[in-house]
Structures are given as C-alpha cells and as structure tokens.
Amino acid sequence: MSLLTKLKNAAKKALSSTNKPISEFETATLPWIDRTDVDIDTFVKQYQRGHDFPYDLGEKLRFWQRNGYVILEQAIPSQWVDQFWGQAEELINHHEHYRTNVRVDLPSYAAHPVMEAKDIPVDVLNGPYIKIMDFHDNSALGKQIMLHEPIVTFLEAVFGDRVIAMQSLLFKYGSQQPTHQDFAYVVSEIPSHLAAAWIALEDIHIDSGPLYYYPGSHKLKKFDFGNTGIFYNGQSKQNPTDFANYLDALCQQVGLKRETLLIKKGDVLLWHASLAHGGDSIRNPELTRKSYVCHYSSDKAYQHHRQSPNTEPIRRSINGADVYANPLMPDQEDIFK
Ligand SMILES: O=C(O)CCC(=O)C(=O)O
C-alpha cells in the first residue's frame, strides 16, 4: 500500500469515529442528476458514449429523475442468459465443488445464514429463501452481463463518473423481502452514489413473487434507524420491519402507487439508491423467478473492495467500467468462463 493511501485511510478512520449519523445524503456530493435545476438536454448532447445507446437517453434520464428507475427492454442477449443460468445450475447441482457464498434465509440457518455452496444440501440450494452471493466473482459471463454496454452507458450518465460494480445476488425464487431502500444496507464512501440492476433471467409471472416498487419514492424523507441514522447495522435501534412499515405507510400517505415488475427475459430494471422496493409474496410456489441483481457505485465513491478496504483492488475493466476481483477467494475467480 502506498504512503498516500495509508494516510488517506487513517484520515478516513479518524473522521468516521467523530462523524454523527446522517439523516440525509450530503447535497454537495449528490450525483448531478439528483440536484435541482439540472439541464438533461445539454448533458445528452455532450455525452459521447450516449450516442450509441439503443434507447432514447434524454427520455430515460428524465424518467429516472422523476420516478427513480428505468427499464431497458431486451438489453441482455437471450443466449447469454441461458448460458449464465446453466452455470448457476452447475453450481447448485454440483455444489460440492464450489466455495461461492450462499445466504439461506431459513430458520434452521439463522445462526449461520451465509455458508459456502459446498456445505449446503442440494435440495436447500434448489429451493426458495436462497441468495447466491457475488456469483460474478466466479463467472466471466456474470461480469460481462453485469457490465453490459447499455447498463454502463446509463449508469455512467447518472453518476457522471466511471461505473464500479460492487456486488451481486442470484435468485431462483422470489425473495419476498419487505420494502426497503438499498442505501441503508449497501454502503459506499458516498452513499448517494449507488444504483442497482434487476436482470430478468426468465419471463416474470405475477404469482412468482415479483419485485415491486413505488415510483417517485426516491425523493421521500429518509427513515431514521436510531443511533445509525439512515444506515442499518448491528447498532441500529430500529429494524428492517420498522423500515418497511415506515416506507409502505409514507408511500400510501403521499399517494405513491405500488407497481409490480412483470418484465421479460433479458429486460433490465435499473433503480436509484433510494427507490423503495421489495419482493411480493409467492402465490404459486411451483413458479421460479430467476433473476440477477447487481449493485453499482462510482469510481469516486467505491475505491476498495468491501472485503478488503485497505488494499488496492485488482480491477477487471469491461465496457469502460470496473469490477474488483474478490480478494478473499482468488482461486474461485472466473472458474466459469
Ligand atoms: O429481487 C428481489 O426480490 C429483491 C431484491 C432486492 O430488493 C435487493 O437486492 O435490493
């Protein structure tokens, strides 16, 4: 580590120990599009990589600003999706070979919800309540999908900065996760520099526990977790259920309508750090809801891998964006090509 990086880290540590919990994103570091009086038309004219974007960039940016999300229809080639899901099936069915972390949200796993795939029985891996974590570390194709050109082009426009992919989750079934906003859980050095992609790996059925969201909710007053401000961790006084109740009630009170994401295989939903969303109930347990969720930040805000904040990350660059190699499992990197 260079002397400069050491000094920067020491200064950051000293600052964070005196910092009071925040109740709102800092105005000065907001992505440009979240500030008032921004000129989207001028931005679009001067944004070079936007010229090859296969959607109307100005229209998508205005929609994002108003609603906190956009949908990029048929952004991911169908063959990539099939090949990628084939890799997920290989991981599940031959789990004894793989060290990929998997989160199991079943009561019997409550003491140790995150385990390596090799230590989880195949029937558990094949069922609901499973999140395969950071499979992009293992899969070159997973990296290629998460940093596919249209996703990077749009998010680079939103951040006004190089895009960095932070983490990913792979689902076979609906998550049934209560309403939340991601910034509370996925934290970068500038918390407003966060966005996510929900990539449909099959056509989504209404009874499969689809994602839902409240358009416009990215502008609501933020929830206070107590002790920890707008972020949730072990020191928070309030919990994720309190967060969900606050968001559902506030959205209803201000008249924001809940929408359900019924997109097709290869479609991508991109959403703002503060869009309130969750997973609907699974009404037909026979139905899968295969999806790939990726979180992103900016170069300014995410300079180190979250699992190794004091080392320089190894960058893999794709389409002018980066994803950092997993510093804890170098032997598992790109084992699926
Ligand atoms: O896909 C889902 O059901 C929930 C995903 C989600 O909310 C998230 O990763 O933030």
CSV table of N, CA and C in Angstrom, one decimal, residues 122-255:
chain,number,residue,atom,x,y,z
A,122,VAL,N,-28.1,-30.0,-1.7
A,122,VAL,CA,-28.7,-29.5,-3.0
A,122,VAL,C,-30.1,-29.2,-2.9
A,123,ASP,N,-30.9,-29.9,-2.1
A,123,ASP,CA,-32.4,-29.6,-2.1
A,123,ASP,C,-32.6,-28.2,-1.5
A,124,VAL,N,-31.8,-27.8,-0.5
A,124,VAL,CA,-31.9,-26.5,0.0
A,124,VAL,C,-31.5,-25.4,-1.0
A,125,LEU,N,-30.4,-25.7,-1.7
A,125,LEU,CA,-29.9,-24.7,-2.7
A,125,LEU,C,-30.9,-24.6,-3.9
A,126,ASN,N,-31.7,-25.6,-4.1
A,126,ASN,CA,-32.6,-25.6,-5.2
A,126,ASN,C,-34.0,-25.0,-4.9
A,127,GLY,N,-34.1,-24.6,-3.6
A,127,GLY,CA,-35.4,-24.1,-3.2
A,127,GLY,C,-35.5,-22.6,-3.0
A,128,PRO,N,-36.6,-22.1,-2.4
A,128,PRO,CA,-36.7,-20.7,-2.1
A,128,PRO,C,-35.8,-20.3,-0.9
A,129,TYR,N,-35.8,-19.0,-0.6
A,129,TYR,CA,-35.0,-18.4,0.5
A,129,TYR,C,-33.5,-18.5,0.3
A,130,ILE,N,-33.1,-18.6,-0.9
A,130,ILE,CA,-31.7,-18.7,-1.3
A,130,ILE,C,-31.2,-17.5,-2.0
A,131,LYS,N,-30.1,-16.9,-1.6
A,131,LYS,CA,-29.4,-15.9,-2.4
A,131,LYS,C,-28.0,-16.3,-2.7
A,132,ILE,N,-27.6,-16.5,-4.0
A,132,ILE,CA,-26.3,-16.9,-4.3
A,132,ILE,C,-25.5,-15.5,-4.4
A,133,MET,N,-24.5,-15.4,-3.6
A,133,MET,CA,-23.8,-14.1,-3.4
A,133,MET,C,-22.6,-14.0,-4.3
A,134,ASP,N,-22.5,-12.9,-5.0
A,134,ASP,CA,-21.4,-12.5,-5.8
A,134,ASP,C,-20.9,-13.6,-6.8
A,135,PHE,N,-21.9,-14.2,-7.5
A,135,PHE,CA,-21.6,-15.2,-8.4
A,135,PHE,C,-20.7,-14.7,-9.6
A,136,HIS,N,-20.8,-13.3,-9.8
A,136,HIS,CA,-20.0,-12.7,-10.8
A,136,HIS,C,-18.5,-12.9,-10.6
A,137,ASP,N,-18.1,-13.1,-9.3
A,137,ASP,CA,-16.7,-13.4,-9.0
A,137,ASP,C,-16.3,-14.7,-9.7
A,138,ASN,N,-17.2,-15.7,-9.8
A,138,ASN,CA,-16.8,-17.0,-10.3
A,138,ASN,C,-17.0,-17.0,-11.8
A,139,SER,N,-17.8,-16.1,-12.4
A,139,SER,CA,-18.3,-16.2,-13.7
A,139,SER,C,-17.9,-15.0,-14.6
A,140,ALA,N,-17.0,-15.3,-15.6
A,140,ALA,CA,-16.7,-14.2,-16.5
A,140,ALA,C,-17.9,-13.7,-17.2
A,141,LEU,N,-18.8,-14.6,-17.6
A,141,LEU,CA,-20.1,-14.2,-18.2
A,141,LEU,C,-20.9,-13.3,-17.3
A,142,GLY,N,-20.9,-13.7,-16.0
A,142,GLY,CA,-21.6,-12.9,-15.0
A,142,GLY,C,-21.1,-11.5,-14.9
A,143,LYS,N,-19.8,-11.3,-15.1
A,143,LYS,CA,-19.2,-9.9,-15.1
A,143,LYS,C,-19.6,-9.2,-16.4
A,144,GLN,N,-19.6,-10.0,-17.5
A,144,GLN,CA,-20.0,-9.4,-18.8
A,144,GLN,C,-21.4,-8.9,-18.8
A,145,ILE,N,-22.3,-9.7,-18.2
A,145,ILE,CA,-23.7,-9.3,-18.1
A,145,ILE,C,-23.9,-8.1,-17.2
A,146,MET,N,-23.2,-8.1,-16.0
A,146,MET,CA,-23.4,-7.0,-15.1
A,146,MET,C,-22.9,-5.7,-15.6
A,147,LEU,N,-21.9,-5.8,-16.5
A,147,LEU,CA,-21.3,-4.5,-17.1
A,147,LEU,C,-21.5,-4.5,-18.6
A,148,HIS,N,-22.7,-4.9,-19.0
A,148,HIS,CA,-23.1,-4.9,-20.4
A,148,HIS,C,-23.2,-3.4,-20.8
A,149,GLU,N,-22.8,-3.1,-22.0
A,149,GLU,CA,-22.7,-1.7,-22.5
A,149,GLU,C,-23.9,-0.8,-22.2
A,150,PRO,N,-25.2,-1.2,-22.4
A,150,PRO,CA,-26.3,-0.2,-22.2
A,150,PRO,C,-26.4,0.1,-20.7
A,151,ILE,N,-26.1,-0.9,-19.8
A,151,ILE,CA,-26.2,-0.7,-18.4
A,151,ILE,C,-25.1,0.3,-18.0
A,152,VAL,N,-23.9,0.1,-18.4
A,152,VAL,CA,-22.8,1.0,-18.1
A,152,VAL,C,-23.1,2.4,-18.6
A,153,THR,N,-23.5,2.5,-19.9
A,153,THR,CA,-23.8,3.8,-20.5
A,153,THR,C,-24.8,4.6,-19.7
A,154,PHE,N,-25.9,3.9,-19.3
A,154,PHE,CA,-26.9,4.7,-18.5
A,154,PHE,C,-26.4,5.1,-17.1
A,155,LEU,N,-25.7,4.1,-16.4
A,155,LEU,CA,-25.3,4.4,-15.1
A,155,LEU,C,-24.1,5.5,-15.0
A,156,GLU,N,-23.2,5.4,-16.1
A,156,GLU,CA,-22.2,6.4,-16.1
A,156,GLU,C,-22.8,7.8,-16.3
A,157,ALA,N,-23.9,7.8,-17.1
A,157,ALA,CA,-24.6,9.1,-17.3
A,157,ALA,C,-25.2,9.6,-15.9
A,158,VAL,N,-25.8,8.7,-15.2
A,158,VAL,CA,-26.4,9.0,-13.9
A,158,VAL,C,-25.3,9.5,-12.9
A,159,PHE,N,-24.2,8.8,-12.8
A,159,PHE,CA,-23.2,9.2,-11.8
A,159,PHE,C,-22.3,10.3,-12.3
A,160,GLY,N,-22.2,10.5,-13.6
A,160,GLY,CA,-21.2,11.4,-14.1
A,160,GLY,C,-19.8,11.0,-13.8
A,161,ASP,N,-19.6,9.7,-13.7
A,161,ASP,CA,-18.3,9.1,-13.3
A,161,ASP,C,-18.3,7.7,-13.8
A,162,ARG,N,-17.0,7.1,-13.8
A,162,ARG,CA,-16.8,5.7,-14.2
A,162,ARG,C,-17.6,4.8,-13.2
A,163,VAL,N,-18.2,3.8,-13.8
A,163,VAL,CA,-19.1,2.9,-13.0
A,163,VAL,C,-18.2,1.8,-12.4
A,164,ILE,N,-18.5,1.4,-11.1
A,164,ILE,CA,-17.8,0.3,-10.5
A,164,ILE,C,-18.9,-0.7,-10.0
A,165,ALA,N,-18.8,-1.9,-10.4
A,165,ALA,CA,-19.8,-2.9,-9.9
A,165,ALA,C,-19.3,-3.4,-8.5
A,166,MET,N,-20.3,-3.3,-7.6
A,166,MET,CA,-19.9,-3.6,-6.2
A,166,MET,C,-20.2,-5.1,-5.8
A,167,GLN,N,-21.3,-5.6,-6.1
A,167,GLN,CA,-21.7,-6.9,-5.6
A,167,GLN,C,-22.9,-7.4,-6.5
A,168,SER,N,-23.2,-8.7,-6.3
A,168,SER,CA,-24.4,-9.3,-7.0
A,168,SER,C,-25.1,-10.4,-6.2
A,169,LEU,N,-26.3,-10.6,-6.5
A,169,LEU,CA,-27.1,-11.7,-5.9
A,169,LEU,C,-27.9,-12.4,-7.0
A,170,LEU,N,-27.9,-13.7,-6.9
A,170,LEU,CA,-28.6,-14.5,-7.9
A,170,LEU,C,-29.8,-15.3,-7.2
A,171,PHE,N,-31.0,-15.2,-7.8
A,171,PHE,CA,-32.1,-15.8,-7.2
A,171,PHE,C,-32.8,-16.8,-8.2
A,172,LYS,N,-33.2,-17.9,-7.6
A,172,LYS,CA,-34.0,-18.8,-8.4
A,172,LYS,C,-35.5,-18.6,-8.1
A,173,TYR,N,-35.8,-18.2,-6.9
A,173,TYR,CA,-37.2,-17.9,-6.5
A,173,TYR,C,-37.3,-16.5,-6.0
A,174,GLY,N,-38.5,-16.0,-5.8
A,174,GLY,CA,-38.8,-14.6,-5.3
A,174,GLY,C,-38.2,-14.5,-3.9
A,175,SER,N,-37.7,-13.3,-3.6
A,175,SER,CA,-37.1,-13.1,-2.3
A,175,SER,C,-38.1,-12.8,-1.1
A,176,GLN,N,-39.3,-12.3,-1.5
A,176,GLN,CA,-40.3,-11.9,-0.5
A,176,GLN,C,-39.7,-10.9,0.5
A,177,GLN,N,-38.8,-10.2,0.1
A,177,GLN,CA,-38.1,-9.2,1.0
A,177,GLN,C,-39.0,-8.0,1.3
A,178,PRO,N,-39.2,-7.6,2.5
A,178,PRO,CA,-40.0,-6.4,2.8
A,178,PRO,C,-39.5,-5.1,2.1
A,179,THR,N,-40.3,-4.1,2.0
A,179,THR,CA,-40.0,-2.9,1.4
A,179,THR,C,-38.7,-2.3,2.0
A,180,HIS,N,-37.8,-1.8,1.2
A,180,HIS,CA,-36.6,-1.2,1.7
A,180,HIS,C,-36.0,-0.2,0.6
A,181,GLN,N,-35.0,0.5,1.0
A,181,GLN,CA,-34.2,1.3,0.1
A,181,GLN,C,-32.8,0.8,0.3
A,182,ASP,N,-32.1,0.6,-0.8
A,182,ASP,CA,-30.8,-0.1,-0.8
A,182,ASP,C,-29.7,0.6,0.0
A,183,PHE,N,-29.7,2.0,-0.1
A,183,PHE,CA,-28.6,2.7,0.6
A,183,PHE,C,-28.4,2.4,2.0
A,184,ALA,N,-29.5,1.9,2.7
A,184,ALA,CA,-29.4,1.6,4.1
A,184,ALA,C,-28.5,0.4,4.4
A,185,TYR,N,-28.4,-0.5,3.3
A,185,TYR,CA,-27.7,-1.8,3.5
A,185,TYR,C,-26.4,-1.9,2.7
A,186,VAL,N,-26.4,-1.2,1.5
A,186,VAL,CA,-25.3,-1.3,0.6
A,186,VAL,C,-24.6,0.1,0.6
A,187,VAL,N,-23.5,0.1,1.4
A,187,VAL,CA,-22.9,1.5,1.6
A,187,VAL,C,-21.6,1.7,1.0
A,188,SER,N,-21.5,2.8,0.2
A,188,SER,CA,-20.2,3.1,-0.4
A,188,SER,C,-19.7,4.4,0.3
A,189,GLU,N,-18.5,4.9,-0.1
A,189,GLU,CA,-18.0,6.0,0.6
A,189,GLU,C,-18.8,7.3,0.4
A,190,ILE,N,-19.5,7.4,-0.7
A,190,ILE,CA,-20.5,8.4,-0.9
A,190,ILE,C,-21.8,7.7,-1.1
A,191,PRO,N,-22.6,7.7,0.0
A,191,PRO,CA,-23.8,6.8,0.0
A,191,PRO,C,-24.8,7.0,-1.1
A,192,SER,N,-24.9,8.3,-1.6
A,192,SER,CA,-25.8,8.5,-2.7
A,192,SER,C,-25.3,8.0,-4.1
A,193,HIS,N,-24.1,7.6,-4.1
A,193,HIS,CA,-23.5,7.0,-5.4
A,193,HIS,C,-23.8,5.5,-5.4
A,194,LEU,N,-25.0,5.2,-5.6
A,194,LEU,CA,-25.4,3.8,-5.6
A,194,LEU,C,-26.6,3.6,-6.5
A,195,ALA,N,-26.6,2.5,-7.3
A,195,ALA,CA,-27.7,2.1,-8.2
A,195,ALA,C,-27.7,0.6,-8.3
A,196,ALA,N,-28.8,0.1,-8.8
A,196,ALA,CA,-28.9,-1.4,-8.9
A,196,ALA,C,-29.5,-1.8,-10.2
A,197,ALA,N,-29.3,-3.0,-10.6
A,197,ALA,CA,-29.9,-3.6,-11.8
A,197,ALA,C,-30.6,-4.9,-11.4
A,198,TRP,N,-31.8,-5.1,-11.9
A,198,TRP,CA,-32.5,-6.3,-11.7
A,198,TRP,C,-32.7,-6.9,-13.1
A,199,ILE,N,-32.0,-8.0,-13.4
A,199,ILE,CA,-31.9,-8.6,-14.7
A,199,ILE,C,-32.8,-9.8,-14.7
A,200,ALA,N,-33.8,-9.8,-15.6
A,200,ALA,CA,-34.7,-11.0,-15.6
A,200,ALA,C,-34.1,-12.1,-16.4
A,201,LEU,N,-34.0,-13.3,-15.7
A,201,LEU,CA,-33.4,-14.4,-16.4
A,201,LEU,C,-34.4,-15.4,-16.9
A,202,GLU,N,-35.7,-14.9,-16.8
A,202,GLU,CA,-36.8,-15.6,-17.4
A,202,GLU,C,-38.0,-14.6,-17.5
A,203,ASP,N,-39.1,-14.9,-18.2
A,203,ASP,CA,-40.3,-14.0,-18.2
A,203,ASP,C,-40.8,-14.1,-16.8
A,204,ILE,N,-41.2,-13.0,-16.2
A,204,ILE,CA,-41.6,-13.0,-14.8
A,204,ILE,C,-43.1,-13.1,-14.7
A,205,HIS,N,-43.6,-14.0,-13.9
A,205,HIS,CA,-45.0,-14.3,-13.7
A,205,HIS,C,-45.5,-13.6,-12.4
A,206,ILE,N,-46.7,-13.1,-12.5
A,206,ILE,CA,-47.3,-12.3,-11.4
A,206,ILE,C,-47.4,-13.1,-10.1
A,207,ASP,N,-47.5,-14.5,-10.1
A,207,ASP,CA,-47.6,-15.3,-8.9
A,207,ASP,C,-46.3,-15.8,-8.4
A,208,SER,N,-45.2,-15.4,-9.0
A,208,SER,CA,-43.9,-15.9,-8.6
A,208,SER,C,-43.2,-15.1,-7.6
A,209,GLY,N,-43.8,-14.1,-7.0
A,209,GLY,CA,-43.2,-13.2,-6.1
A,209,GLY,C,-42.3,-12.1,-6.8
A,210,PRO,N,-42.9,-11.4,-7.7
A,210,PRO,CA,-42.2,-10.4,-8.5
A,210,PRO,C,-41.7,-9.3,-7.6
A,211,LEU,N,-40.7,-8.5,-8.2
A,211,LEU,CA,-40.2,-7.3,-7.5
A,211,LEU,C,-41.4,-6.3,-7.6
A,212,TYR,N,-41.5,-5.5,-6.6
A,212,TYR,CA,-42.5,-4.3,-6.6
A,212,TYR,C,-41.7,-3.1,-6.2
A,213,TYR,N,-42.2,-1.9,-6.6
A,213,TYR,CA,-41.5,-0.7,-6.2
A,213,TYR,C,-42.5,0.5,-6.3
A,214,TYR,N,-42.2,1.6,-5.6
A,214,TYR,CA,-43.0,2.8,-5.6
A,214,TYR,C,-42.4,3.9,-6.4
A,215,PRO,N,-42.8,4.1,-7.7
A,215,PRO,CA,-42.2,5.2,-8.5
A,215,PRO,C,-42.3,6.5,-7.7
A,216,GLY,N,-41.2,7.2,-7.7
A,216,GLY,CA,-41.1,8.6,-7.1
A,216,GLY,C,-40.7,8.5,-5.6
A,217,SER,N,-40.6,7.3,-5.1
A,217,SER,CA,-40.2,7.2,-3.6
A,217,SER,C,-38.8,7.5,-3.3
A,218,HIS,N,-38.0,7.7,-4.4
A,218,HIS,CA,-36.6,8.1,-4.1
A,218,HIS,C,-36.4,9.5,-3.6
A,219,LYS,N,-37.5,10.3,-3.6
A,219,LYS,CA,-37.4,11.6,-3.1
A,219,LYS,C,-38.0,11.8,-1.7
A,220,LEU,N,-38.5,10.7,-1.1
A,220,LEU,CA,-39.1,10.8,0.2
A,220,LEU,C,-38.1,11.1,1.3
A,221,LYS,N,-38.7,11.6,2.4
A,221,LYS,CA,-37.8,11.8,3.6
A,221,LYS,C,-37.3,10.5,4.1
A,222,LYS,N,-36.1,10.4,4.5
A,222,LYS,CA,-35.5,9.1,4.9
A,222,LYS,C,-35.8,8.7,6.3
A,223,PHE,N,-35.8,7.4,6.4
A,223,PHE,CA,-36.1,6.7,7.7
A,223,PHE,C,-34.9,6.9,8.7
A,224,ASP,N,-35.2,7.1,10.0
A,224,ASP,CA,-34.1,7.2,11.0
A,224,ASP,C,-34.1,5.9,11.8
A,225,PHE,N,-33.0,5.1,11.6
A,225,PHE,CA,-32.8,3.8,12.3
A,225,PHE,C,-32.5,4.0,13.8
A,226,GLY,N,-32.2,5.2,14.2
A,226,GLY,CA,-31.8,5.4,15.6
A,226,GLY,C,-30.4,5.0,15.7
A,227,ASN,N,-29.5,5.8,16.4
A,227,ASN,CA,-28.1,5.5,16.6
A,227,ASN,C,-27.3,5.6,15.3
A,228,THR,N,-27.8,5.0,14.2
A,228,THR,CA,-27.1,4.8,13.0
A,228,THR,C,-27.6,5.7,11.8
A,229,GLY,N,-28.6,6.6,12.2
A,229,GLY,CA,-29.1,7.5,11.1
A,229,GLY,C,-29.8,6.7,10.0
A,230,ILE,N,-29.4,7.0,8.8
A,230,ILE,CA,-30.2,6.4,7.6
A,230,ILE,C,-29.6,5.0,7.3
A,231,PHE,N,-28.6,4.5,8.0
A,231,PHE,CA,-28.0,3.2,7.7
A,231,PHE,C,-28.4,2.2,8.7
A,232,TYR,N,-28.5,0.9,8.3
A,232,TYR,CA,-28.8,-0.2,9.2
A,232,TYR,C,-27.6,-1.0,9.5
A,233,ASN,N,-27.3,-1.2,10.8
A,233,ASN,CA,-26.3,-2.2,11.2
A,233,ASN,C,-26.7,-2.7,12.6
A,234,GLY,N,-25.8,-3.5,13.1
A,234,GLY,CA,-26.0,-4.1,14.5
A,234,GLY,C,-26.3,-3.1,15.6
A,235,GLN,N,-25.9,-1.8,15.4
A,235,GLN,CA,-26.1,-0.8,16.4
A,235,GLN,C,-27.4,-0.1,16.3
A,236,SER,N,-28.2,-0.4,15.2
A,236,SER,CA,-29.4,0.4,15.0
A,236,SER,C,-30.5,0.1,16.0
A,237,LYS,N,-31.3,1.1,16.4
A,237,LYS,CA,-32.4,0.8,17.3
A,237,LYS,C,-33.6,0.2,16.6
A,238,GLN,N,-33.8,0.7,15.4
A,238,GLN,CA,-35.0,0.2,14.6
A,238,GLN,C,-34.5,-0.9,13.7
A,239,ASN,N,-35.5,-1.7,13.2
A,239,ASN,CA,-35.1,-2.9,12.4
A,239,ASN,C,-35.7,-2.8,11.0
A,240,PRO,N,-35.4,-3.8,10.1
A,240,PRO,CA,-35.9,-3.8,8.8
A,240,PRO,C,-37.4,-3.8,8.7
A,241,THR,N,-38.1,-4.4,9.7
A,241,THR,CA,-39.6,-4.4,9.7
A,241,THR,C,-40.1,-2.9,9.9
A,242,ASP,N,-39.4,-2.2,10.9
A,242,ASP,CA,-39.8,-0.8,11.1
A,242,ASP,C,-39.6,0.0,9.8
A,243,PHE,N,-38.5,-0.3,9.2
A,243,PHE,CA,-38.1,0.4,7.9
A,243,PHE,C,-39.2,0.2,6.9
A,244,ALA,N,-39.6,-1.1,6.7
A,244,ALA,CA,-40.7,-1.4,5.7
A,244,ALA,C,-42.0,-0.7,6.1
A,245,ASN,N,-42.4,-0.8,7.4
A,245,ASN,CA,-43.6,-0.2,7.8
A,245,ASN,C,-43.6,1.3,7.5
A,246,TYR,N,-42.5,2.0,7.8
A,246,TYR,CA,-42.4,3.4,7.6
A,246,TYR,C,-42.6,3.7,6.1
A,247,LEU,N,-41.8,3.0,5.2
A,247,LEU,CA,-41.9,3.2,3.8
A,247,LEU,C,-43.3,3.0,3.2
A,248,ASP,N,-43.9,1.8,3.5
A,248,ASP,CA,-45.2,1.5,3.0
A,248,ASP,C,-46.2,2.6,3.4
A,249,ALA,N,-46.2,3.0,4.7
A,249,ALA,CA,-47.1,3.9,5.2
A,249,ALA,C,-46.9,5.3,4.5
A,250,LEU,N,-45.7,5.7,4.4
A,250,LEU,CA,-45.4,7.0,3.8
A,250,LEU,C,-45.8,7.1,2.4
A,251,CYS,N,-45.5,6.0,1.6
A,251,CYS,CA,-45.8,6.0,0.2
A,251,CYS,C,-47.4,6.1,0.1
A,252,GLN,N,-48.1,5.4,0.9
A,252,GLN,CA,-49.5,5.4,0.9
A,252,GLN,C,-50.0,6.9,1.2
A,253,GLN,N,-49.4,7.4,2.3
A,253,GLN,CA,-49.8,8.8,2.7
A,253,GLN,C,-49.6,9.8,1.6
A,254,VAL,N,-48.6,9.8,0.9
A,254,VAL,CA,-48.3,10.8,-0.1
A,254,VAL,C,-48.8,10.4,-1.5
A,255,GLY,N,-49.5,9.2,-1.6
A,255,GLY,CA,-50.2,8.8,-2.8
A,255,GLY,C,-49.3,8.2,-3.8
